[in-house]
Amino acid sequence: MSEDRRYDPTAIEARWQTVWADEKTWEVGNDADPDRTTYVLEMLPYPSGEPHMGHLKNYALGDAVAHFTRRTGRIVLHPMGYDAFGLPAENHAIKTGVRPQVSTAASIESFREQFKRWGISVDWSREFGTHEPTYYRWTQWLFLKMFERGLAYRREAAVNWCPSDATVLANEQVVDGRCERCGSEVEVRQLEQWFLRITDYADRLLEDLVKIEWPEHVKTMQRNWIGRSEGAEVVFRCEEMGVDYPVFTTRPDTLFGATFFVMAPEHPDVLKLAAGTVHEDEVRAYVNRAMTESNDLRGSADRPKTGVSLGRTVTNPVNGEEIPMYVADYVLLEYGTGAIMAVPGHDERDHAFALAHELPIRRVIEDPEGGELPYAGDGPLVGSAADFDGVQNREAFERIVDWLDREGKGHSSVNYRLRDWLVSRQRYWGCPIPIIHCADCGTVPVPEDDLPVVLPELEDYTPKGKSPLAAAEDWVSVKCPACGKDAKRETDTMDTFVDSSWYYLRYCDAGNDQAPWDKDVVDSWMPVSQYIGGVEHAILHLLYARFWTKAVHDMGLVGFDEPFGKLFTQGMITRDGSKMSKSKGNVISPRSYVDNYGADTARCYVLFIGPPDQDADWSDEGVEGVHRFLSRLWRLADELEPSTDGIRQPEDPQGAGLARRPVRIQYRDQRCHGSCQ
Ligand code: ANZ
Ligand code: ZN
């Protein structure tokens, strides 16, 4: 073997990358026979700094699938773009004075350069960043379609507020009472906010999980997040005040065991109820304190159960018993009706509260094992009423609900943990919400012809409790599109998860300047056949994207209602068993490996490192091993003689590269020269 025939990835890879760029090898047209199209997609990157090992793994995996699929004769759409809006670029701007536009453009440049250097087979003609006005024009257009249909709405709400990022957070972005991004403890604030009505889709988001091939644990996380609970609404009446208070319970079979009643501190009637009683001051103090605490913290099971008496009673509808009313922070306003019947014999939190406040604890379900209270399991009713005692609780559940229904004191009811999606952010670097506030006309949508509402350039990005955009007076002041009087633009921007909720649709028709996409075109590619990304998106992004697809489906804009037919969640690449992170100083970047060994070695190694859905530990020896393997493979191929006869051109032009240059393999020597012998 002559010296110039040695395996030289730098030369080989550069040569082929030039061929692919010149030939536009991986570009696909929108005129393909829909029966032959396949859409392979990896989650789009958030462009910050330069790509890391997780990106290499993600795109190497997707590229393997894309290449394989092309070889089966399919026409494969394999695009790339950037999720470019978001807090980090803005925080970076505050720290360094570099405008987000500039830092984002630089990161995108470096991501693109690396992806090309890795040789990922991307159709670059469809590339975009979600921060480009030609993209977010349509994000705004879609938002207005949602607004028209009542799916986007504005209301005052108790929201999660991150004091360091000075913005609200979606429930999904609060983890253990802290900001998912910066880790600060989250506070509660009352603010006017924009929401998307994802709760309208709760049932479909649950039911349609059977239609898609996703990892079971991801489906489970979505099911739990949506949190559908079947139960009943039961009315408890406060005679003194002449007011009915419904509660939501999943255990109407335990109604005879309700020994007290608890309201959430934010419940609008709490102060009214306590007014004039000896408890008034104590209640006010308690409520004020509770309001500053996060829901996650308040709801947690192991926290001491605090609360104070309201000095009033309600009547239990099944037995006419008067039970005392309390306010306690373990009851949340936003779930059910914001009030509960407390059954300390069978509910753990009620049990803890009853012990702390010396309230009666009653057994109404027998434990076949004879265990202690609280008992959450099944069994026959006891200590309830003659009609029900001895009846198995599941059956009693139905009979009690029927009875309540007949008496007009309740009915069966379903509750969801899922809340509407809070999409407004008091931050600069995001898609402006295309709404104008007019003193006379109220909330007025920006006319379609005036889209996009372009994000203005700012000098000062520092968040001040309201959006930095509020300071851009020239931009804020507009005429009302309805009446022509002076009005003001909405200054909040959209959550970045809005941007990434529909980018996969835009790839199908990225150049369209008349519409976000053409329906026939999108229908010819979608749904995505194989979606690949990190499991950290199991709830947020994947749930939002499913909701978005269903909403545009119902608007008649697409002909399918699930975006991702198959999902693959990749594991992390770790180092010495722990996650790579800047703070641990254990980050290794793909760049040096690609430079030293070639992209093929780096890509093969991350595929070889272990089952791709599991975490795997990086090893430099492993990289060396893969490099030796590729060198051997190269030498072996060098011993085979090229021939020009008799190879059929594949019908699929994307069976390109190798197959387009007919080579017939002829063995000079039938024995393997590698290690297998
Ligand atoms: C009486 C009862 C008895 C309950 C029992 C449970 C067990 P999931 O399953 O999550 O839907 N609850 C209702 N609204 C609440 C609120 N706003 N804040 C805190 N807790 C609330 O939970 C439903 C149960 O959580 C309801 O059923 C209610 O307590 C409580 F042996 O009612 B249950
Ligand atoms: Zn007006």
XYZ file of C-alpha atoms and ligand atoms in Angstrom:
711
model
C 0.000 0.000 0.000
C 1.539 3.293 -1.035
C 1.858 6.105 1.462
C -0.710 8.378 -0.245
C -3.340 5.636 0.119
C -3.320 5.711 3.898
C -6.548 6.667 5.694
C -6.550 10.465 5.705
C -9.928 11.605 7.006
C -9.133 15.295 6.699
C -8.633 14.987 2.952
C -11.418 12.458 2.369
C -14.039 14.276 4.391
C -13.233 17.681 2.905
C -13.407 16.251 -0.602
C -16.810 14.656 -0.096
C -18.215 17.627 1.747
C -17.339 19.784 -1.247
C -19.033 17.330 -3.594
C -22.182 17.322 -1.438
C -22.243 21.120 -1.306
C -21.685 21.501 -5.060
C -24.205 18.843 -5.977
C -26.683 19.904 -3.284
C -26.823 16.186 -2.675
C -29.131 16.260 0.340
C -31.626 18.793 -0.970
C -35.060 17.457 -1.742
C -37.842 19.098 -3.732
C -41.435 19.435 -2.651
C -42.701 17.606 -5.721
C -41.779 14.133 -4.486
C -44.324 11.327 -4.634
C -45.862 11.435 -1.134
C -45.799 7.636 -1.024
C -42.019 7.726 -1.126
C -41.280 10.533 1.320
C -39.798 10.110 4.777
C -39.097 12.855 7.284
C -36.198 12.285 9.674
C -35.746 14.985 12.277
C -33.563 15.724 15.269
C -34.614 18.378 17.745
C -33.290 21.736 16.621
C -30.369 23.084 18.624
C -30.376 26.096 20.883
C -27.430 28.043 19.424
C -25.150 29.042 22.250
C -21.367 28.928 22.012
C -20.519 25.918 19.878
C -22.034 22.427 19.629
C -21.294 19.931 22.410
C -21.100 16.140 22.565
C -24.873 15.859 23.047
C -25.350 17.562 19.699
C -22.844 15.256 18.047
C -24.694 12.232 19.369
C -28.113 13.616 18.406
C -27.181 14.487 14.831
C -24.946 11.463 14.245
C -27.884 9.258 15.248
C -30.359 11.094 13.041
C -27.934 11.106 10.154
C -27.483 7.345 10.376
C -31.263 6.965 10.176
C -31.482 9.418 7.275
C -28.757 7.638 5.271
C -30.191 4.221 5.961
C -33.655 5.348 4.917
C -32.343 6.824 1.652
C -30.705 3.499 0.843
C -34.098 1.837 1.054
C -35.241 3.998 -1.843
C -37.044 6.670 0.153
C -36.798 10.393 -0.474
C -35.689 11.792 2.851
C -36.262 15.247 4.264
C -33.509 15.954 6.780
C -33.420 19.673 7.662
C -31.676 21.856 10.232
C -32.428 25.128 12.003
C -31.899 27.017 15.245
C -34.060 27.708 18.261
C -32.544 31.151 18.502
C -34.718 33.204 20.838
C -34.339 32.811 24.570
C -33.025 34.015 27.852
C -29.339 32.992 27.696
C -28.611 35.308 24.733
C -30.299 38.162 26.572
C -28.538 37.474 29.870
C -25.287 37.321 27.925
C -26.126 40.749 26.455
C -26.714 42.194 29.916
C -23.358 40.862 31.116
C -21.186 41.657 28.121
C -23.012 44.375 26.190
C -22.999 42.204 23.061
C -26.430 42.450 21.441
C -28.392 39.154 21.300
C -28.631 39.551 17.513
C -24.840 39.535 17.320
C -24.078 36.745 19.782
C -26.832 34.563 18.297
C -25.548 35.084 14.744
C -22.044 34.122 15.873
C -23.285 30.945 17.569
C -25.344 29.978 14.544
C -22.291 30.492 12.361
C -20.263 28.162 14.530
C -23.021 25.533 14.721
C -23.437 25.532 10.943
C -19.705 25.291 10.378
C -19.440 22.335 12.785
C -22.446 20.494 11.344
C -20.922 20.799 7.873
C -17.565 19.683 9.212
C -19.286 16.651 10.764
C -20.705 15.850 7.341
C -24.318 15.677 8.528
C -26.486 15.168 5.438
C -28.693 18.234 5.774
C -30.894 19.940 3.220
C -29.388 23.379 3.823
C -31.850 25.096 1.500
C -34.443 24.881 4.292
C -32.335 26.281 7.107
C -33.689 29.067 9.355
C -33.481 30.499 12.853
C -36.675 31.082 14.808
C -35.490 34.662 15.501
C -35.665 35.654 11.831
C -38.601 37.946 10.999
C -39.470 35.695 8.030
C -40.060 32.913 10.573
C -41.583 34.764 13.506
C -43.963 36.607 11.209
C -45.720 33.265 11.002
C -45.341 32.538 14.699
C -47.301 35.765 15.184
C -49.781 34.832 12.472
C -50.414 31.477 14.157
C -50.763 33.185 17.532
C -53.461 35.409 16.029
C -55.262 32.349 14.617
C -55.266 30.983 18.155
C -56.515 34.331 19.446
C -59.351 34.358 16.878
C -60.454 30.943 18.096
C -60.235 31.782 21.772
C -57.224 29.494 22.161
C -55.004 32.457 23.122
C -56.369 34.643 25.904
C -55.247 37.095 28.551
C -56.131 37.074 32.220
C -54.797 38.036 35.584
C -53.259 35.079 37.267
C -51.154 34.051 40.193
C -47.995 33.174 38.358
C -44.587 31.727 39.066
C -42.099 34.555 39.159
C -38.358 34.072 39.003
C -36.742 36.964 40.888
C -33.314 36.624 39.239
C -34.540 36.298 35.665
C -37.310 38.819 36.500
C -39.849 36.956 34.419
C -42.771 34.598 34.834
C -42.271 30.904 34.243
C -44.616 28.232 32.961
C -45.521 25.519 35.497
C -43.374 23.216 33.394
C -40.356 25.442 34.027
C -40.607 25.240 37.793
C -38.783 22.249 39.230
C -39.066 21.620 42.985
C -40.118 25.207 43.542
C -37.140 26.588 41.658
C -36.498 28.155 38.268
C -35.529 25.412 35.858
C -32.909 27.684 34.326
C -31.175 29.562 37.121
C -32.236 27.603 40.202
C -33.659 30.591 42.106
C -36.597 29.971 44.392
C -39.779 30.902 42.570
C -42.249 33.463 43.998
C -45.942 33.954 43.361
C -47.220 37.166 41.742
C -50.553 38.394 40.397
C -50.070 39.593 36.800
C -51.970 39.947 33.513
C -50.656 37.175 31.340
C -51.232 35.467 28.008
C -52.227 31.819 27.975
C -52.796 29.150 25.350
C -55.769 26.933 26.072
C -53.951 23.589 26.021
C -56.442 22.264 28.602
C -59.085 22.108 25.840
C -56.935 19.381 24.354
C -56.236 17.447 27.555
C -58.355 14.445 26.611
C -57.040 14.216 23.066
C -53.459 14.618 24.243
C -54.070 11.611 26.470
C -56.099 9.445 24.122
C -53.884 9.943 21.087
C -50.816 8.632 22.889
C -51.928 5.204 21.645
C -51.504 6.389 18.054
C -47.779 7.089 18.334
C -44.693 4.909 18.770
C -42.926 6.616 21.624
C -40.923 5.194 24.512
C -43.329 4.053 27.187
C -41.658 6.152 29.892
C -42.174 9.324 27.855
C -45.850 8.511 27.398
C -46.111 7.912 31.127
C -44.538 11.285 31.874
C -47.047 12.954 29.570
C -49.949 11.070 31.156
C -48.824 12.078 34.632
C -48.329 15.669 33.599
C -51.825 15.856 32.157
C -52.963 14.088 35.329
C -56.531 13.120 34.582
C -58.471 12.328 37.781
C -61.956 10.896 37.839
C -64.081 11.759 40.800
C -67.007 13.912 41.832
C -67.908 17.412 42.716
C -69.773 17.522 46.019
C -71.495 20.589 47.427
C -70.954 21.589 51.071
C -73.209 24.416 52.261
C -72.208 27.122 54.736
C -75.594 27.922 56.295
C -74.438 30.984 58.248
C -73.282 32.695 55.061
C -75.864 31.070 52.777
C -73.172 29.975 50.296
C -72.568 26.611 48.601
C -68.977 25.428 48.341
C -68.310 22.605 45.884
C -65.230 20.431 46.357
C -63.515 18.055 43.964
C -62.831 14.619 45.392
C -61.502 11.426 43.874
C -62.966 9.536 46.821
C -66.696 10.198 47.164
C -66.825 6.752 48.807
C -65.156 8.324 51.869
C -67.713 11.137 52.250
C -68.926 9.879 55.618
C -65.390 10.236 56.926
C -65.122 13.978 56.182
C -64.494 15.626 59.560
C -63.374 19.084 58.414
C -63.251 21.307 55.359
C -60.241 23.225 53.991
C -59.931 26.198 51.649
C -56.898 27.444 49.717
C -55.405 30.693 51.077
C -56.086 32.442 47.742
C -59.736 31.363 47.718
C -61.655 34.636 47.199
C -64.068 33.912 50.094
C -61.497 33.187 52.784
C -61.245 36.707 54.215
C -64.988 37.237 53.885
C -65.662 34.081 55.887
C -63.267 34.998 58.671
C -64.405 38.631 58.842
C -66.046 39.420 62.181
C -64.871 36.186 63.824
C -62.153 36.016 66.470
C -59.939 34.396 63.830
C -59.913 37.321 61.419
C -56.415 38.691 62.131
C -54.835 35.289 62.308
C -56.402 34.310 58.971
C -55.195 37.492 57.283
C -51.635 36.951 58.498
C -51.684 33.316 57.412
C -53.003 34.133 53.944
C -50.356 36.807 53.365
C -47.588 34.437 54.269
C -48.917 31.557 52.174
C -49.193 33.748 49.067
C -45.428 34.091 48.860
C -44.820 30.362 48.761
C -44.680 28.206 45.655
C -47.252 25.519 44.884
C -44.712 22.742 44.706
C -43.492 23.477 48.183
C -47.012 23.859 49.573
C -48.263 20.631 48.051
C -45.381 18.440 49.183
C -46.426 15.549 51.419
C -43.656 15.709 54.012
C -44.140 19.350 54.942
C -45.773 20.147 58.322
C -49.475 20.836 57.762
C -50.132 24.392 58.864
C -53.465 26.207 58.760
C -55.927 28.218 60.818
C -59.626 28.017 61.643
C -62.080 30.229 59.765
C -64.550 30.085 62.652
C -67.321 28.788 60.372
C -68.837 25.434 59.510
C -70.251 23.676 56.452
C -72.767 20.862 56.241
C -71.747 17.432 54.971
C -74.484 16.668 52.411
C -74.612 12.916 53.106
C -75.221 13.017 56.859
C -76.075 16.631 57.682
C -73.099 16.910 60.013
C -71.630 20.381 60.691
C -67.863 20.298 60.179
C -65.375 23.124 60.865
C -63.793 25.179 58.083
C -60.044 25.874 57.877
C -57.672 27.657 55.583
C -54.455 25.731 54.887
C -51.707 26.096 52.336
C -51.677 22.445 51.285
C -54.877 23.190 49.413
C -54.172 24.900 46.108
C -56.487 27.368 44.430
C -55.743 26.180 40.947
C -56.781 22.568 41.336
C -60.381 21.378 41.427
C -62.449 24.042 43.164
C -59.764 25.373 45.516
C -61.473 23.762 48.522
C -61.530 20.201 49.838
C -63.440 17.937 52.122
C -60.853 16.499 54.468
C -60.937 12.780 55.226
C -58.163 12.197 57.762
C -58.861 8.466 58.079
C -57.971 7.854 54.451
C -55.879 10.706 53.186
C -52.344 11.187 54.402
C -52.190 14.979 54.272
C -55.588 15.355 55.936
C -54.383 12.875 58.551
C -51.294 14.950 59.330
C -53.430 18.092 59.559
C -55.966 16.421 61.871
C -53.212 15.253 64.228
C -51.672 18.730 64.314
C -55.023 20.424 64.986
C -56.669 17.747 67.148
C -59.500 17.032 64.758
C -61.496 13.759 64.727
C -60.170 10.901 62.599
C -62.731 8.350 61.487
C -62.449 5.026 59.677
C -65.013 4.582 56.898
C -63.240 1.942 54.741
C -62.226 -1.351 56.287
C -58.697 -2.549 55.652
C -58.798 -6.298 54.858
C -55.235 -6.504 56.247
C -56.238 -4.789 59.477
C -53.690 -1.960 59.092
C -53.666 1.448 60.770
C -55.058 4.766 59.594
C -54.669 6.539 57.294
C -55.692 3.778 54.909
C -55.749 4.600 51.194
C -56.668 1.154 49.842
C -59.912 -0.594 48.921
C -62.354 -2.407 51.162
C -65.956 -2.433 52.306
C -67.524 0.675 53.820
C -67.940 0.921 57.606
C -69.265 3.652 59.907
C -71.041 5.303 56.986
C -74.805 4.740 56.563
C -76.928 1.609 56.745
C -77.393 1.646 52.942
C -73.672 1.676 52.296
C -71.946 -0.197 55.107
C -70.596 -3.502 53.843
C -70.622 -2.371 50.214
C -67.251 -2.523 48.445
C -65.905 1.038 48.156
C -65.634 1.009 44.339
C -69.290 0.205 44.071
C -70.171 2.621 46.869
C -68.340 5.315 44.878
C -70.856 4.949 42.030
C -73.878 4.679 44.321
C -72.955 7.739 46.374
C -72.378 9.822 43.228
C -75.770 8.687 41.861
C -77.398 9.637 45.143
C -75.720 13.103 45.159
C -76.811 13.622 41.590
C -80.435 12.775 42.358
C -80.405 15.079 45.397
C -78.773 17.912 43.404
C -75.796 17.881 45.774
C -73.111 16.756 43.372
C -72.207 14.994 40.173
C -69.348 13.025 38.689
C -66.471 15.151 37.488
C -63.069 14.914 35.832
C -60.097 17.069 36.763
C -56.750 17.628 35.151
C -53.451 18.600 36.645
C -52.602 20.228 33.317
C -52.982 24.036 33.376
C -53.275 26.373 30.435
C -49.891 27.209 28.963
C -48.599 30.559 30.156
C -46.792 31.977 27.106
C -46.023 35.626 27.892
C -42.562 36.600 29.090
C -41.431 39.993 30.364
C -38.253 39.699 28.383
C -36.672 41.219 25.276
C -35.217 38.418 23.179
C -38.382 36.679 22.004
C -41.163 36.892 19.461
C -43.314 40.004 20.096
C -46.952 39.229 20.860
C -48.849 40.841 17.967
C -51.482 42.639 20.001
C -52.376 46.316 20.480
C -54.062 47.632 23.612
C -56.612 50.386 23.001
C -58.453 52.205 25.766
C -61.703 51.989 23.776
C -61.409 48.767 21.807
C -59.502 46.635 24.300
C -57.213 43.899 22.987
C -56.890 44.345 19.238
C -54.951 41.956 16.989
C -52.328 43.490 14.713
C -53.740 43.257 11.158
C -52.277 40.381 9.151
C -50.771 42.758 6.578
C -48.782 44.523 9.289
C -46.990 41.340 10.333
C -44.324 40.797 11.395
C -44.253 43.059 14.412
C -40.487 43.420 14.298
C -38.513 43.323 17.516
C -36.918 46.777 17.873
C -33.233 47.304 18.658
C -32.624 48.255 22.292
C -29.743 49.663 24.281
C -30.864 48.376 27.647
C -32.096 44.819 28.125
C -32.160 44.771 31.896
C -35.459 43.358 33.115
C -37.256 45.702 35.473
C -40.295 43.666 36.393
C -41.843 44.534 33.063
C -40.575 43.841 29.603
C -37.549 45.931 28.499
C -39.628 46.598 25.373
C -41.852 48.913 27.424
C -38.996 51.446 27.295
C -39.004 51.556 23.473
C -41.566 54.352 23.357
C -41.542 54.888 19.586
C -42.198 51.233 19.109
C -44.840 50.963 21.823
C -46.957 53.910 20.625
C -49.193 52.991 17.715
C -52.630 53.848 16.370
C -55.386 51.420 17.205
C -56.066 49.366 14.056
C -59.794 49.386 14.907
C -60.552 53.034 15.826
C -57.377 54.924 14.878
C -56.865 56.488 18.306
C -53.573 56.383 20.221
C -52.867 52.926 21.545
C -49.987 50.819 22.850
C -48.341 47.627 21.724
C -48.221 44.591 23.941
C -44.666 44.554 25.304
C -44.442 40.944 26.460
C -42.753 38.430 24.195
C -43.540 34.756 23.712
C -42.013 31.830 25.552
C -39.367 30.185 23.321
C -41.333 26.957 23.504
C -43.841 28.657 21.208
C -41.132 29.053 18.558
C -40.192 25.388 18.734
C -43.799 24.192 18.705
C -44.109 24.476 14.935
C -40.631 24.661 13.369
C -40.930 21.104 12.008
C -43.895 22.281 9.912
C -41.967 25.253 8.538
C -39.079 23.055 7.341
C -41.487 21.426 4.908
C -42.082 24.740 3.161
C -39.417 27.050 4.546
C -39.388 29.523 1.665
C -43.137 30.203 1.634
C -43.804 33.946 2.007
C -47.566 33.732 1.533
C -48.360 31.400 4.406
C -46.559 29.531 7.197
C -46.781 26.505 4.886
C -48.786 25.040 2.068
C -51.129 22.343 3.315
C -50.451 19.860 0.500
C -46.713 20.262 0.899
C -46.797 19.760 4.648
C -49.150 16.807 4.287
C -46.732 15.213 1.821
C -43.891 15.138 4.392
C -45.556 15.037 7.775
C -45.857 13.449 10.276
C -42.170 13.149 11.104
C -41.311 9.442 10.727
C -38.506 9.486 13.246
C -37.923 12.239 15.783
C -34.775 12.150 17.890
C -33.807 14.206 20.900
C -33.115 14.375 24.594
C -35.500 12.953 27.160
C -35.418 16.297 29.013
C -38.009 17.445 26.475
C -40.406 14.610 27.298
C -42.950 16.953 28.810
C -42.544 20.550 27.735
C -41.585 20.643 24.089
C -43.209 17.379 23.112
C -46.523 18.202 24.772
C -46.615 21.730 23.351
C -45.785 20.481 19.827
C -48.565 17.891 20.018
C -51.000 20.551 21.188
C -49.909 22.942 18.414
C -50.365 20.268 15.752
C -53.849 19.452 17.009
C -54.811 23.133 17.073
C -53.676 23.762 13.473
C -55.310 20.510 12.449
C -58.604 21.788 13.829
C -58.096 25.034 11.886
C -57.892 22.945 8.700
C -54.255 23.931 8.122
C -52.841 20.377 8.205
C -54.298 16.935 7.592
C -52.795 15.071 10.569
C -53.056 15.565 14.307
C -49.871 14.052 15.734
C -46.509 15.547 14.713
C -44.045 12.776 15.556
C -44.915 9.203 14.618
C -41.857 7.691 16.262
C -39.739 9.193 18.977
C -36.277 8.139 20.064
C -34.775 9.640 23.188
C -31.017 9.493 23.347
C -28.972 9.057 26.491
C -26.330 11.497 27.647
C -22.606 11.240 27.096
C -20.962 11.447 30.483
C -17.392 11.698 31.623
C -16.157 9.588 34.508
C -19.777 8.754 35.181
C -21.020 12.308 35.609
C -22.776 14.763 33.380
C -20.498 17.143 31.522
C -20.959 20.689 32.725
C -19.015 23.903 32.644
C -19.192 24.209 36.425
C -17.619 20.760 36.887
C -14.966 21.628 34.313
C -15.282 18.183 32.716
C -16.568 19.228 29.307
C -14.928 17.796 26.231
C -15.868 19.341 22.951
C -16.347 17.478 19.683
C -14.125 19.908 17.832
C -10.732 18.555 18.915
C -11.765 14.940 18.235
C -13.047 15.832 14.802
C -9.813 17.715 14.085
C -7.552 14.936 15.325
C -9.361 11.815 14.146
C -11.850 12.985 11.541
C -15.610 13.350 11.749
C -16.249 9.721 10.819
C -14.300 8.495 13.827
C -16.117 10.888 16.163
C -19.496 9.954 14.703
C -18.848 6.210 14.679
C -17.583 6.403 18.224
C -20.714 8.067 19.630
C -22.820 5.429 17.862
C -20.595 2.640 19.126
C -20.223 3.899 22.700
C -23.277 1.985 23.952
C -27.028 1.561 23.417
C -27.915 5.026 22.112
C -30.934 5.442 24.372
C -28.729 5.043 27.446
C -26.123 7.206 29.103
C -22.598 6.272 28.128
C -19.210 7.282 29.411
C -16.690 8.900 27.091
C -13.354 7.143 26.704
C -10.381 8.330 24.692
C -9.228 4.724 24.237
C -12.617 4.001 22.684
C -12.054 6.767 20.174
C -8.628 5.348 19.311
C -10.179 1.919 18.826
C -12.792 3.217 16.424
C -10.144 5.121 14.546
C -8.076 1.949 14.126
C -11.158 0.129 12.930
C -11.870 2.763 10.267
C -8.238 2.741 9.153
C -8.430 -1.041 8.695
C -11.674 -0.709 6.816
C -10.023 1.835 4.558
C -7.065 -0.448 3.887
C -9.386 -3.332 3.163
C -11.338 -1.241 0.664
C -8.062 -0.224 -0.923
C -7.324 -3.840 -1.664
C -10.545 -4.161 -3.602
C -10.431 -3.314 -7.259
C -12.845 -0.798 -8.703
C -14.753 -1.878 -11.783
C -17.051 0.106 -14.014
C -19.302 -2.588 -15.403
C -22.845 -3.549 -14.739
C -23.984 -1.533 -11.711
C -27.526 -0.226 -11.886
C -28.121 3.418 -10.986
C -30.564 3.605 -8.135
C -33.829 5.319 -8.983
C -33.343 7.519 -5.995
C -30.880 10.266 -6.755
C -30.208 10.519 -3.050
C -28.692 7.088 -3.094
C -25.956 9.473 -4.062
C -22.293 9.721 -3.337
C -20.986 6.177 -3.416
C -23.697 4.602 -5.467
C -23.680 7.290 -8.093
C -20.129 6.394 -8.977
C -20.535 2.794 -10.016
C -17.980 0.616 -8.298
C -18.010 -3.098 -8.529
C -16.290 -4.807 -5.697
C -13.863 -7.545 -6.658
C -11.879 -9.353 -4.060
C -8.224 -9.900 -4.747
C -7.906 -12.078 -1.742
C -10.861 -13.690 -0.030
C -9.356 -13.702 3.398
C -9.924 -10.966 5.873
C -6.847 -8.962 6.672
C -8.366 -7.523 9.768
C -8.426 -9.041 13.204
C -11.054 -11.748 12.646
C -9.050 -14.212 10.472
C -61.365 13.543 49.814
C -60.379 12.469 49.813
C -60.334 11.325 50.588
C -59.399 12.671 48.874
C -59.318 10.435 50.409
C -58.356 11.838 48.651
C -58.308 10.692 49.451
P -55.772 13.842 42.538
O -55.775 12.353 42.626
O -54.425 14.429 42.404
O -56.743 14.358 41.517
N -57.758 17.875 46.451
C -58.757 18.309 45.659
N -58.592 19.596 45.322
C -57.443 19.981 45.911
C -56.736 21.199 45.960
N -57.188 22.287 45.303
N -55.605 21.265 46.660
C -55.133 20.175 47.323
N -55.764 18.995 47.321
C -56.907 18.888 46.624
O -56.247 14.380 43.966
C -57.584 14.620 44.248
C -57.728 14.687 45.736
O -56.873 15.740 46.191
C -59.129 15.024 46.155
O -59.766 13.891 46.695
C -58.900 15.933 47.352
O -58.830 15.063 48.451
C -57.576 16.562 47.089
F -59.267 9.350 51.127
O -61.060 14.305 48.642
B -59.735 13.961 48.146
Zn -59.398 51.421 19.414
